[in-house]
Tab-separated table of C-alpha atoms and ligand atoms in Angstrom:
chain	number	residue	atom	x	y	z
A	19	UNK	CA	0.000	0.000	0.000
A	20	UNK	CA	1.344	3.453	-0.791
A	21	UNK	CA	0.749	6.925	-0.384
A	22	UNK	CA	-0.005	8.733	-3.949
A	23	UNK	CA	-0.307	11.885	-3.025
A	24	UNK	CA	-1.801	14.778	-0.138
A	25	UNK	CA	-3.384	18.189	0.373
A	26	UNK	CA	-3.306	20.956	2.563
A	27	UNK	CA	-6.575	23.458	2.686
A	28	UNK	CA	-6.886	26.611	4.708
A	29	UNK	CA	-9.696	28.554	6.194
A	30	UNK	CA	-13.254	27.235	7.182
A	31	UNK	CA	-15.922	29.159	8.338
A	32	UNK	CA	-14.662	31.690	11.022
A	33	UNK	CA	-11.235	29.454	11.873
A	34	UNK	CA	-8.362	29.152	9.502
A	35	UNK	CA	-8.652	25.438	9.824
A	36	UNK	CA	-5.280	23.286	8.248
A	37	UNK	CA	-6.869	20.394	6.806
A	38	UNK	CA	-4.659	17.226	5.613
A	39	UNK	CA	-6.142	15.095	3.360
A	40	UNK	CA	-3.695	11.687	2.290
A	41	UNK	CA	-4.459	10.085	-0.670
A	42	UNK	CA	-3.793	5.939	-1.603
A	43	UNK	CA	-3.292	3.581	-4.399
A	44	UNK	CA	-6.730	1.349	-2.608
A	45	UNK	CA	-8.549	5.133	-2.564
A	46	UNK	CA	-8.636	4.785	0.886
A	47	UNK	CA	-7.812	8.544	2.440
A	48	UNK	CA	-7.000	9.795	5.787
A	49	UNK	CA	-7.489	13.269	7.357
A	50	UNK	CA	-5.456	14.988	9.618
A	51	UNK	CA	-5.975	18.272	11.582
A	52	UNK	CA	-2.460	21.065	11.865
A	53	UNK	CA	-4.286	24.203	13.441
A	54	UNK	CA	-2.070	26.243	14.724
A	55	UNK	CA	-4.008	29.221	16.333
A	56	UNK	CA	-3.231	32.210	14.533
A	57	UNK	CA	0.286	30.541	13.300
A	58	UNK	CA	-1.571	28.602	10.528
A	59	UNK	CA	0.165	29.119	7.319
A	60	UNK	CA	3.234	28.005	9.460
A	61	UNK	CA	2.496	24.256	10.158
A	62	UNK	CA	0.785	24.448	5.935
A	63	UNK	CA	4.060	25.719	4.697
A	64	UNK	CA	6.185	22.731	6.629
A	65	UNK	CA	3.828	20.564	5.224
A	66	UNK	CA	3.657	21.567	1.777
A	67	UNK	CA	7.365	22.731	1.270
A	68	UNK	CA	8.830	19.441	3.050
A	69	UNK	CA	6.875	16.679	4.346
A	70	UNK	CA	3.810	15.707	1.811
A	71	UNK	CA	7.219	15.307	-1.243
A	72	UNK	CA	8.739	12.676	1.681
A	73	UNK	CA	5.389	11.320	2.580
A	74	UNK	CA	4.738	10.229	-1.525
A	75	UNK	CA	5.469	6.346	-1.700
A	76	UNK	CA	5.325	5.621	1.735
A	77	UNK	CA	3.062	2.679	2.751
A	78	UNK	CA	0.688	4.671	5.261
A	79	UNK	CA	0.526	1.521	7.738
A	80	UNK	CA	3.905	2.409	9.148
A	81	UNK	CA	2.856	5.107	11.168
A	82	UNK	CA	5.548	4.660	13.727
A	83	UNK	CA	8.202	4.777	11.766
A	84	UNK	CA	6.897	7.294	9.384
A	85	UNK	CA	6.431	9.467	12.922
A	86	UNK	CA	10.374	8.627	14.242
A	87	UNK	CA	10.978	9.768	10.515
A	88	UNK	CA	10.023	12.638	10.376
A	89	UNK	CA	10.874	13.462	14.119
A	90	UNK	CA	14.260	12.591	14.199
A	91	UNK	CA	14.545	13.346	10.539
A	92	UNK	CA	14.121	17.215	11.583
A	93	UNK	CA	17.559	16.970	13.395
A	94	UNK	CA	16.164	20.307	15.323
A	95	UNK	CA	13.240	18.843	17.030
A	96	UNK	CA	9.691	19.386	18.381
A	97	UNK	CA	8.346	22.860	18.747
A	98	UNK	CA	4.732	23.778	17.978
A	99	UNK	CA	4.977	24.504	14.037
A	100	UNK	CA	6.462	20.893	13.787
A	101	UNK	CA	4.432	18.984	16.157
A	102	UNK	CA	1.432	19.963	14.748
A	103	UNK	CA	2.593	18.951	11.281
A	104	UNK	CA	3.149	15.794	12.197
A	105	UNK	CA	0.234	15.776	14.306
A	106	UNK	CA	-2.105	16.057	11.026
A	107	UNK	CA	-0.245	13.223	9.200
A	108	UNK	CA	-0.053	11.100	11.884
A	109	UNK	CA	-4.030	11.426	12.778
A	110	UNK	CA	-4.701	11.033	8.868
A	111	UNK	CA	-2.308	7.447	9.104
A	112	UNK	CA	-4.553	6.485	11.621
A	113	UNK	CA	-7.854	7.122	10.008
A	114	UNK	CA	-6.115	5.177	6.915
A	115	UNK	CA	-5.354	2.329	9.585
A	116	UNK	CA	-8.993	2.595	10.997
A	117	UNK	CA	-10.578	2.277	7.413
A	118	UNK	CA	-8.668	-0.351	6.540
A	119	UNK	CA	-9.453	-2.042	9.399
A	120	UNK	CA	-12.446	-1.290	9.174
A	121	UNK	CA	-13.276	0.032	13.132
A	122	UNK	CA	-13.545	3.005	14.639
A	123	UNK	CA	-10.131	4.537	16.177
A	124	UNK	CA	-11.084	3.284	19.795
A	125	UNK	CA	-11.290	-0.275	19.136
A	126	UNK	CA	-7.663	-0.688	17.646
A	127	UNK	CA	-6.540	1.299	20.943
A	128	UNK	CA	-7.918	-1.519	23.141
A	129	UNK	CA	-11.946	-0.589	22.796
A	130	UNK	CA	-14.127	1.200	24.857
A	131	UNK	CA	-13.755	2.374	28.496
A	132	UNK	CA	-16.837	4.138	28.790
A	133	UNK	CA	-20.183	5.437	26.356
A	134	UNK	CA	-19.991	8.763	26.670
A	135	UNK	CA	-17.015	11.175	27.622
A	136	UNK	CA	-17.739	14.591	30.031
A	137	UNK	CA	-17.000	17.298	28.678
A	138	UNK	CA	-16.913	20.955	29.940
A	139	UNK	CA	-18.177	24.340	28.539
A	140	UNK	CA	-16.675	27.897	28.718
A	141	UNK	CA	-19.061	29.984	31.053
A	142	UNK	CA	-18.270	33.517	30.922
A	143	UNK	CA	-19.464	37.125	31.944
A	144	UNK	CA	-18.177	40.826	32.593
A	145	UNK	CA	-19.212	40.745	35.820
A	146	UNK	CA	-20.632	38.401	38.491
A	147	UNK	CA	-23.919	38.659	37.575
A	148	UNK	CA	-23.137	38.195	33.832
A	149	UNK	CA	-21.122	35.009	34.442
A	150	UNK	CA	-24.391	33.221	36.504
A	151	UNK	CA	-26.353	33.520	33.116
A	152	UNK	CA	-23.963	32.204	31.220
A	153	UNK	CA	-23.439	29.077	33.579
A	154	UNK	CA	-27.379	28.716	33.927
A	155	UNK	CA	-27.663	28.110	30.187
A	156	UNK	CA	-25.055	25.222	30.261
A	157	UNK	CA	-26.744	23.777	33.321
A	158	UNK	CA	-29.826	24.036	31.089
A	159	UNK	CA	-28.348	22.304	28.573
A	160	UNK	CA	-27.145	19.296	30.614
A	161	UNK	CA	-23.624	20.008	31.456
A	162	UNK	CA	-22.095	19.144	34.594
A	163	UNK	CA	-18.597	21.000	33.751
A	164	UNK	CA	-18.319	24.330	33.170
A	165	UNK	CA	-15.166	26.707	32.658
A	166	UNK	CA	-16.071	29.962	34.819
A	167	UNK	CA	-14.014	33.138	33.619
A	168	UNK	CA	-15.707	36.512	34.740
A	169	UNK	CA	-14.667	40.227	34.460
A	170	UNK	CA	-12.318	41.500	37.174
A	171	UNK	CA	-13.854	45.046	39.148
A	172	UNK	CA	-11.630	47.791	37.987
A	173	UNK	CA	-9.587	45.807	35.899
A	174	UNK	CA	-8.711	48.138	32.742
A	175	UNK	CA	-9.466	46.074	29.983
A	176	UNK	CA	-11.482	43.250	30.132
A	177	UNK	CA	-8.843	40.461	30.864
A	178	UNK	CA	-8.803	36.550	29.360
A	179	UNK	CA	-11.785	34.906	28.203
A	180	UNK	CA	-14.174	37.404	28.923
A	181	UNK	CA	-16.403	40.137	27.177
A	182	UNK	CA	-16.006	43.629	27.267
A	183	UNK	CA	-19.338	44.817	28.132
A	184	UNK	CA	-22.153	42.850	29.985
A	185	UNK	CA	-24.031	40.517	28.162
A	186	UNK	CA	-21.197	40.089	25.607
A	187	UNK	CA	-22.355	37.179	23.930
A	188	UNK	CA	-19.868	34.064	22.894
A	189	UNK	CA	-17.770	31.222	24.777
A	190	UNK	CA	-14.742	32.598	23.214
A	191	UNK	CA	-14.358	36.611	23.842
A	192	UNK	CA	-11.054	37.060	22.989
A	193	UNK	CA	-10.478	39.040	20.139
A	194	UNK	CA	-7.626	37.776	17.332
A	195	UNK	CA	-8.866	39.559	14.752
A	196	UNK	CA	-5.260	41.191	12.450
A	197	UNK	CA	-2.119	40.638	12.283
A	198	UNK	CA	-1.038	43.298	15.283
A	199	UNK	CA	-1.921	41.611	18.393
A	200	UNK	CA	-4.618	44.205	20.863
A	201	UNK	CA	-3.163	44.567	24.075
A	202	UNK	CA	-4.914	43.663	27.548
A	203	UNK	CA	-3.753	44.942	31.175
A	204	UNK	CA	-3.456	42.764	33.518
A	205	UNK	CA	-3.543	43.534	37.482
A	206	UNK	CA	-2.622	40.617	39.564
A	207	UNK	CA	-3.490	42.356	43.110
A	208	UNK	CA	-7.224	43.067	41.914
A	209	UNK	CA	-7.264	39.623	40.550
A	210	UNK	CA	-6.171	37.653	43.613
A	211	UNK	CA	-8.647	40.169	46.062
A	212	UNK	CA	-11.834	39.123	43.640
A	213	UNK	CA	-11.473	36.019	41.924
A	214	UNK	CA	-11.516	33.456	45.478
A	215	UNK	CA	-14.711	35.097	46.427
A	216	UNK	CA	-16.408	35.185	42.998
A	217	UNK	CA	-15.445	31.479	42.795
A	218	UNK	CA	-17.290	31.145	46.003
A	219	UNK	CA	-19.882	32.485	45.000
A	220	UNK	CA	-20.344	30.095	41.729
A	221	UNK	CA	-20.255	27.027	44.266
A	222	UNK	CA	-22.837	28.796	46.494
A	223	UNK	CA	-25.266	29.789	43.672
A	224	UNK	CA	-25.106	25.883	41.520
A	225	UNK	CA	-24.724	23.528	44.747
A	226	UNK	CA	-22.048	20.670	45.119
A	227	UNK	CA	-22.475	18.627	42.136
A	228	UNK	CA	-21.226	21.173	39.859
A	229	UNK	CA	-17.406	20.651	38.037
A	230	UNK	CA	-16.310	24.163	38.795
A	231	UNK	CA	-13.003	24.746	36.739
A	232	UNK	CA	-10.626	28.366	36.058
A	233	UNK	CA	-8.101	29.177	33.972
A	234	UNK	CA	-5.434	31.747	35.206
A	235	UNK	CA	-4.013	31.350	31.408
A	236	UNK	CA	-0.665	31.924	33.310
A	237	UNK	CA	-0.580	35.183	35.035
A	238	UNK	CA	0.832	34.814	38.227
A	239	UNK	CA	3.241	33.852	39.384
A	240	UNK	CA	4.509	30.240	41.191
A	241	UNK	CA	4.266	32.266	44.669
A	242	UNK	CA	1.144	34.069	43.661
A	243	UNK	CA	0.016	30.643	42.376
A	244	UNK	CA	0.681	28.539	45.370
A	245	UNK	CA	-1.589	31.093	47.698
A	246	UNK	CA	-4.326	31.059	44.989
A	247	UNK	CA	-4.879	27.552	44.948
A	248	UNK	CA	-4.914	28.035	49.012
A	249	UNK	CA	-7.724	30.240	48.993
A	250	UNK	CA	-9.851	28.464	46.595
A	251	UNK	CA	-9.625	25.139	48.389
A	252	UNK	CA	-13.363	26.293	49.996
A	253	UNK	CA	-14.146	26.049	46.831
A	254	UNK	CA	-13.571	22.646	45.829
A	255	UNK	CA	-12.810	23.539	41.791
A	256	UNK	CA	-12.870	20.297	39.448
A	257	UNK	CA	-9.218	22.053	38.362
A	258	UNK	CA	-7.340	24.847	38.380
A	259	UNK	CA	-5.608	25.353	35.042
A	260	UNK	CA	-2.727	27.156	33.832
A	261	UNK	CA	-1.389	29.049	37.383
A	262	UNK	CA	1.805	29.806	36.188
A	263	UNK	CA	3.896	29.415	33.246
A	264	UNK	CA	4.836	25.715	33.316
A	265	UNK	CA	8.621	26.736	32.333
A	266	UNK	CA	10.264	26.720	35.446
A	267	UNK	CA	8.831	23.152	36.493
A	268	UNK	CA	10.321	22.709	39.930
A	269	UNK	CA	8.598	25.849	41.067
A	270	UNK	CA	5.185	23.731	40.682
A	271	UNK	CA	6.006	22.130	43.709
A	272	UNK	CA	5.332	25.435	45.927
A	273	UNK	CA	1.659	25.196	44.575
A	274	UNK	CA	1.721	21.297	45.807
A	275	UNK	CA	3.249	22.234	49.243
A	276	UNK	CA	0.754	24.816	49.721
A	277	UNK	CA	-2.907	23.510	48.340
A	278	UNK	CA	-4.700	20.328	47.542
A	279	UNK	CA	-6.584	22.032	44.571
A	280	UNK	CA	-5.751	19.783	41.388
A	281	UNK	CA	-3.745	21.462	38.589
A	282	UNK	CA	-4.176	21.319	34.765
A	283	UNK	CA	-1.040	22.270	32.512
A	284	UNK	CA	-0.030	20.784	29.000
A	285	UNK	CA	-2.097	23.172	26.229
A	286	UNK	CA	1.186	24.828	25.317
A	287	UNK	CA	3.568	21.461	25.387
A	288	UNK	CA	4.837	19.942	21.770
A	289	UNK	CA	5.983	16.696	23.590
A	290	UNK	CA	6.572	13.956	26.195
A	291	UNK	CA	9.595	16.156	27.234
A	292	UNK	CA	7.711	18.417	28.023
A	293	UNK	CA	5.345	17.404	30.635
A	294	UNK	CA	7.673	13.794	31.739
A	295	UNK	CA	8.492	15.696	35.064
A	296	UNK	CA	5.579	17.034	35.959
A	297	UNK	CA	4.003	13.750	35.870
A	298	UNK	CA	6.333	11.444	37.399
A	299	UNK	CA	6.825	14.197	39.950
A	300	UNK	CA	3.053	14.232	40.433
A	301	UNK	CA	2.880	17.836	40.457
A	302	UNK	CA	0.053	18.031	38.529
A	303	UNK	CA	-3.641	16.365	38.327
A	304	UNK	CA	-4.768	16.975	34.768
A	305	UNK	CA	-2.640	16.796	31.619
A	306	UNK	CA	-3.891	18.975	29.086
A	307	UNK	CA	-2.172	18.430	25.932
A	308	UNK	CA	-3.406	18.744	22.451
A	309	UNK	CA	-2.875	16.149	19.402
A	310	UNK	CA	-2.598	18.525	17.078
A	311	UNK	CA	0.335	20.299	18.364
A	312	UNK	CA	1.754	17.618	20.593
A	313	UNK	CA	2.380	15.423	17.411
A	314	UNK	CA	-0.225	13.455	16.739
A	315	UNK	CA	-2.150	10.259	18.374
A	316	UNK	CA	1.184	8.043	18.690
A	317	UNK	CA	3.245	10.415	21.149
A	318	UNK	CA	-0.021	11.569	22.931
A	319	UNK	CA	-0.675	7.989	23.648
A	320	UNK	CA	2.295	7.603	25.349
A	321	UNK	CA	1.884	10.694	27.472
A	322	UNK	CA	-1.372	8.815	28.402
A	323	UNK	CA	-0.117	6.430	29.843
A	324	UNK	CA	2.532	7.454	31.172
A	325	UNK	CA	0.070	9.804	32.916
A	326	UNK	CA	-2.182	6.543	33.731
A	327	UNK	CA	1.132	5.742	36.137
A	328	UNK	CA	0.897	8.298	37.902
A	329	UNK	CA	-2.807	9.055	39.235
A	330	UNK	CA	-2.431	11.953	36.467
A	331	UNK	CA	-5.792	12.084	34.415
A	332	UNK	CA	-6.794	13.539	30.967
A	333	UNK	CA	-8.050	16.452	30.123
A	334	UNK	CA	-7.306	17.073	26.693
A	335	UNK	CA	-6.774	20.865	25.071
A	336	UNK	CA	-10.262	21.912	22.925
A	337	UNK	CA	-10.232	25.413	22.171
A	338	UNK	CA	-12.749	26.378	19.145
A	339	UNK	CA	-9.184	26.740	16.865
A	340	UNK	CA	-9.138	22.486	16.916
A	341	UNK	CA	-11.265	21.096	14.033
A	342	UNK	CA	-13.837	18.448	14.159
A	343	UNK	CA	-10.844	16.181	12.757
A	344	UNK	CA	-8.427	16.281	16.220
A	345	UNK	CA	-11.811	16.526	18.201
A	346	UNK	CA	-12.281	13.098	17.144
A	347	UNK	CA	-8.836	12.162	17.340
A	348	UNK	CA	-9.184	13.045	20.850
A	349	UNK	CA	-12.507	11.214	21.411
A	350	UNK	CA	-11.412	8.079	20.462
A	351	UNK	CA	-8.790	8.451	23.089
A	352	UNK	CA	-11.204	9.297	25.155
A	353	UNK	CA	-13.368	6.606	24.899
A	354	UNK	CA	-10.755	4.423	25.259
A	355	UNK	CA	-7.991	5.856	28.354
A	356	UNK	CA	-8.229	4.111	31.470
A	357	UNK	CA	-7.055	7.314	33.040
A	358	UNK	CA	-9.702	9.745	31.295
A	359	UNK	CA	-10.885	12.921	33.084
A	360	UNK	CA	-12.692	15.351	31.188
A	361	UNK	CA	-12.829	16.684	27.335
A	362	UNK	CA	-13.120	20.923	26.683
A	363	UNK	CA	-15.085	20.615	23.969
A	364	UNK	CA	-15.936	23.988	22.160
A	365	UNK	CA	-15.841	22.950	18.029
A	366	UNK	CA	-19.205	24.811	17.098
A	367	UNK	CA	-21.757	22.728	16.094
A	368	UNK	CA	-22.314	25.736	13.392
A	369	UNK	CA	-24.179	24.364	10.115
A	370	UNK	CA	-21.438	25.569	8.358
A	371	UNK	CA	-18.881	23.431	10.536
A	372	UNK	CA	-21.015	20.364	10.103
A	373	UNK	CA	-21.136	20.747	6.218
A	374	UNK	CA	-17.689	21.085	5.763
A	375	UNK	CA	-16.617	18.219	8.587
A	376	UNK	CA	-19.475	15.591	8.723
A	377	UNK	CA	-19.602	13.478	10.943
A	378	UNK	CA	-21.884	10.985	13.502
A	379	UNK	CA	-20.163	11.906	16.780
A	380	UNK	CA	-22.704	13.796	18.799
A	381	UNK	CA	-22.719	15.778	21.989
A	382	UNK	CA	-25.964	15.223	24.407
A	383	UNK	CA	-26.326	15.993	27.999
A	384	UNK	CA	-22.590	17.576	28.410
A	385	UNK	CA	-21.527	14.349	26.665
A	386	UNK	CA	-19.724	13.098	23.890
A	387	UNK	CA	-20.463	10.234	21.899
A	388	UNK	CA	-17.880	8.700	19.445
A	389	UNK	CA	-19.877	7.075	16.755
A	390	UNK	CA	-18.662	3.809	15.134
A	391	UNK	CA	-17.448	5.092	11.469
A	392	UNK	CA	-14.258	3.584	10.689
A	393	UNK	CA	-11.416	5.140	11.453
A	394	UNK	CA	-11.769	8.734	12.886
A	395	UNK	CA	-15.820	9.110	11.563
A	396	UNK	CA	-15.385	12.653	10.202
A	397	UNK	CA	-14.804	13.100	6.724
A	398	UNK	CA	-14.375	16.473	5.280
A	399	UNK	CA	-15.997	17.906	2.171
A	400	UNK	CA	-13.395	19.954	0.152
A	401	UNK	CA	-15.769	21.612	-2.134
A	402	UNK	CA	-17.134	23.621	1.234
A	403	UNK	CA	-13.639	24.076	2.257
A	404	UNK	CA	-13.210	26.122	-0.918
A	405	UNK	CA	-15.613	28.574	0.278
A	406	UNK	CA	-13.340	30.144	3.385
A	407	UNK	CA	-10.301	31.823	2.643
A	408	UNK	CA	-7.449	32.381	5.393
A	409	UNK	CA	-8.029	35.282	7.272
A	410	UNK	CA	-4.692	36.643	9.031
A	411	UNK	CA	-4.929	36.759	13.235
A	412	UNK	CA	-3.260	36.589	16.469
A	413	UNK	CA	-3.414	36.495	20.021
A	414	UNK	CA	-3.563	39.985	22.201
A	415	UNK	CA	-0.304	40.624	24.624
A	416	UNK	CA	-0.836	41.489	28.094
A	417	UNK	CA	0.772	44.413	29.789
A	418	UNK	CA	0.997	45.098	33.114
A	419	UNK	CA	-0.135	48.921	33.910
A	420	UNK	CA	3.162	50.365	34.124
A	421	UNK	CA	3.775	48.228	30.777
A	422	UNK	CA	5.363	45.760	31.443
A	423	UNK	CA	4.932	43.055	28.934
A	424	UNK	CA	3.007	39.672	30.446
A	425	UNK	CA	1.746	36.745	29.708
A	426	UNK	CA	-1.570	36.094	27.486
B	506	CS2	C1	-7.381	28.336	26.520
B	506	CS2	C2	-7.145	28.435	25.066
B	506	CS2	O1	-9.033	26.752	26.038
B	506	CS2	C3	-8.213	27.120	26.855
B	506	CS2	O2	-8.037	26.602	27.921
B	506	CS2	O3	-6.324	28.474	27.354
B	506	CS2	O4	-8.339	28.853	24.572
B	506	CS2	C4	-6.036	29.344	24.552
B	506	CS2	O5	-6.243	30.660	24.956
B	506	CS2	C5	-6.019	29.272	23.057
B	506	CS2	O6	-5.973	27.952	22.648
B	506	CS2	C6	-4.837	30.032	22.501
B	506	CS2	O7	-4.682	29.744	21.152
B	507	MG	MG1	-6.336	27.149	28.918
């Protein structure tokens, strides 16, 4: 079996979606998913200019080796722009695998752990009051996870996640639109004085039963970090994502010293390098790595379970700028990991979406379903694709208000 030939399309309707579609001599094809949020002609370049002329001839079965080929081939290795070309062929060798096979993804990991996989919505508000709606109407919808990100009082621009003015409408505020990234200020002493108490105040409002989880999208710092997750213990949040930058990894362990809340780091990591310590070192409770950008379903398998080891659970990266492609990839590990947590799951269900990426796999209750299409179940209809062109973005900075530059 051989590969005869592959395409890249960008753009799809209001994401620059990098689709990869792998072509054989049995017309069997695979897809594979290389969004890079506002980065994506990066990723479509690496595959055009370099991989997809390697890839011709290659018998699509050997997915490892095609994977170690192209990894170690690279001599420089890993970083995000790679990973996540690699990530799209290696998902499309696996749909290949799956059709040929003739069984969904799940089953060739070792079948199905569970029916349905939880997955958690992004509540937001710019205030208090705003944020209660908007976790109301995912409650009403069936969800037992939400994301809760509200406005910060006196904060000078609207920080992460959240809309400008009340009743801002949308589960992703943040605005990407151009080339120059907008700039937010960021004050960490206003955030640390409101944000325990309006997390208090979520628990108090929606009972117990509710997954309560917050991103801090890393803004403070490991000190700053360590006496947040202190004061929201009260709370009892499902996680606590993103405290600090997960650079400096040994400073994690102040934030275990000081606080039982469970921490969720990964979106940012491109491999098993980076996130081996933190989970042998159990400083963390939720892995949250992508596999787009962490290269595909073969290495994030092996983060899995080498996760599974250590008590350390999924909770795989979903932002809106993954396609219905590496949403599935990520379902059928889902459905399968012993050591599963929870899925963000934020892909749209737009009409548009669904025409150019149809699929089976449904949502229902806060819960995904993986259907049982061979190999990933989504195909992806190129004639729609050909509707969206690329539309040039990227994501704000954060200042501090004596300018200082921050972290986004
Ligand atoms: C966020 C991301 O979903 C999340 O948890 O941290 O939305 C992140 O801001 C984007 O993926 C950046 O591209
Ligand atoms: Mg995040």
């Amino acid at each position: 079996m051989k590969i005869t030939g592959a395409k890249v399309y960008v753009g799809g309707p209001g994401k620059n979606y990098v689709t990869l579609k792998i072509m054989t001599d049995q017309g069997i094809y695979g897809l594979g998913d290389a969004t890079l949020n506002n980065r994506e002609t990066l990723p479509a370049a690496y595959l055009q200019d370099y991989l997809i002329p390697n890839l011709i001839g290659m018998d699509p079965r050997t997915s490892e080796d095609i994977w170690q080929f192209f990894y170690r081939g690279a001599y420089f290795r890993g970083g995000p722009i790679a990973m996540a070309a690699f990530g799209a062929i290696d998902m499309a060798l696996w749909d290949i695998k799956g059709k040929l096979a003739g069984m969904p993804l799940y089953q060739l990991f070792g079948g199905k752990s569970r029916d349905g996989a939880m997955v958690y919505a992004h509540a937001t508000g710019a205030d208090l009051p705003d944020l209660m709606e908007s976790v109301t109407h995912y409650i009403e919808q069936g969800y037992q996870a939400v994301r809760v990100q509200c406005g910060i009082p006196g904060m000078p621009t609207a920080s992460y996640a959240v809309p400008a003015a009340k009743g801002g409408k949308g589960d992703f505020i943040t605005d990407f639109g151009g080339i120059r990234p907008k700039t937010e200020i960021w004050d960490t002493d206003k955030y640390m004085r409101y944000m325990p108490n309006a997390l208090a105040e979520v628990r108090q409002c929606f009972g117990p039963d509710l997954k309560i989880l917050h991103d801090v999208h890393h803004r403070l710092l490991p000190r700053e970090a360590a006496e947040f997750a202190k004061a929201v213990e009260p709370v009892g949040l499902y996680w606590l994502e993103d405290p600090t930058p997960a650079e400096n990894q040994d400073a994690l362990r102040l934030i275990r010293h000081h606080s039982t809340t469970p921490i969720a780091i990964g979106e940012v990591f491109n491999s098993i390098w980076d996130c081996n310590k933190l989970i042998e070192n159990e400083l963390i409770d939720f892995i949250r790595i992508a596999v787009t950008y962490a290269g595909g379903i073969t290495p994030v398998k092996r983060i899995v379970d080498l996760a599974g080891m250590h008590h350390v659970k999924t909770g795989f990266h979903g932002a809106p700028s993954h396609s219905p492609i590496s949403m599935a990839a990520q379902a059928h590990l889902n459905t399968w990991a012993p050591n599963f947590g929870i899925q963000e799951y934020l892909v749209l269900g737009t009409p548009e979406c669904d025409a150019m990426f149809p699929s089976e796999h449904r949502i229902q209750g806060g819960m995904f379903f993986v259907s049982d299409a061979p190999g990933l179940g989504v195909d992806f209809d190129e004639h729609e694709a050909t509707k969206y062109e690329y539309v040039p973005g990227s994501h704000p900075i954060v200042r501090l208000k004596d300018g200082t530059l921050w972290n986004y």
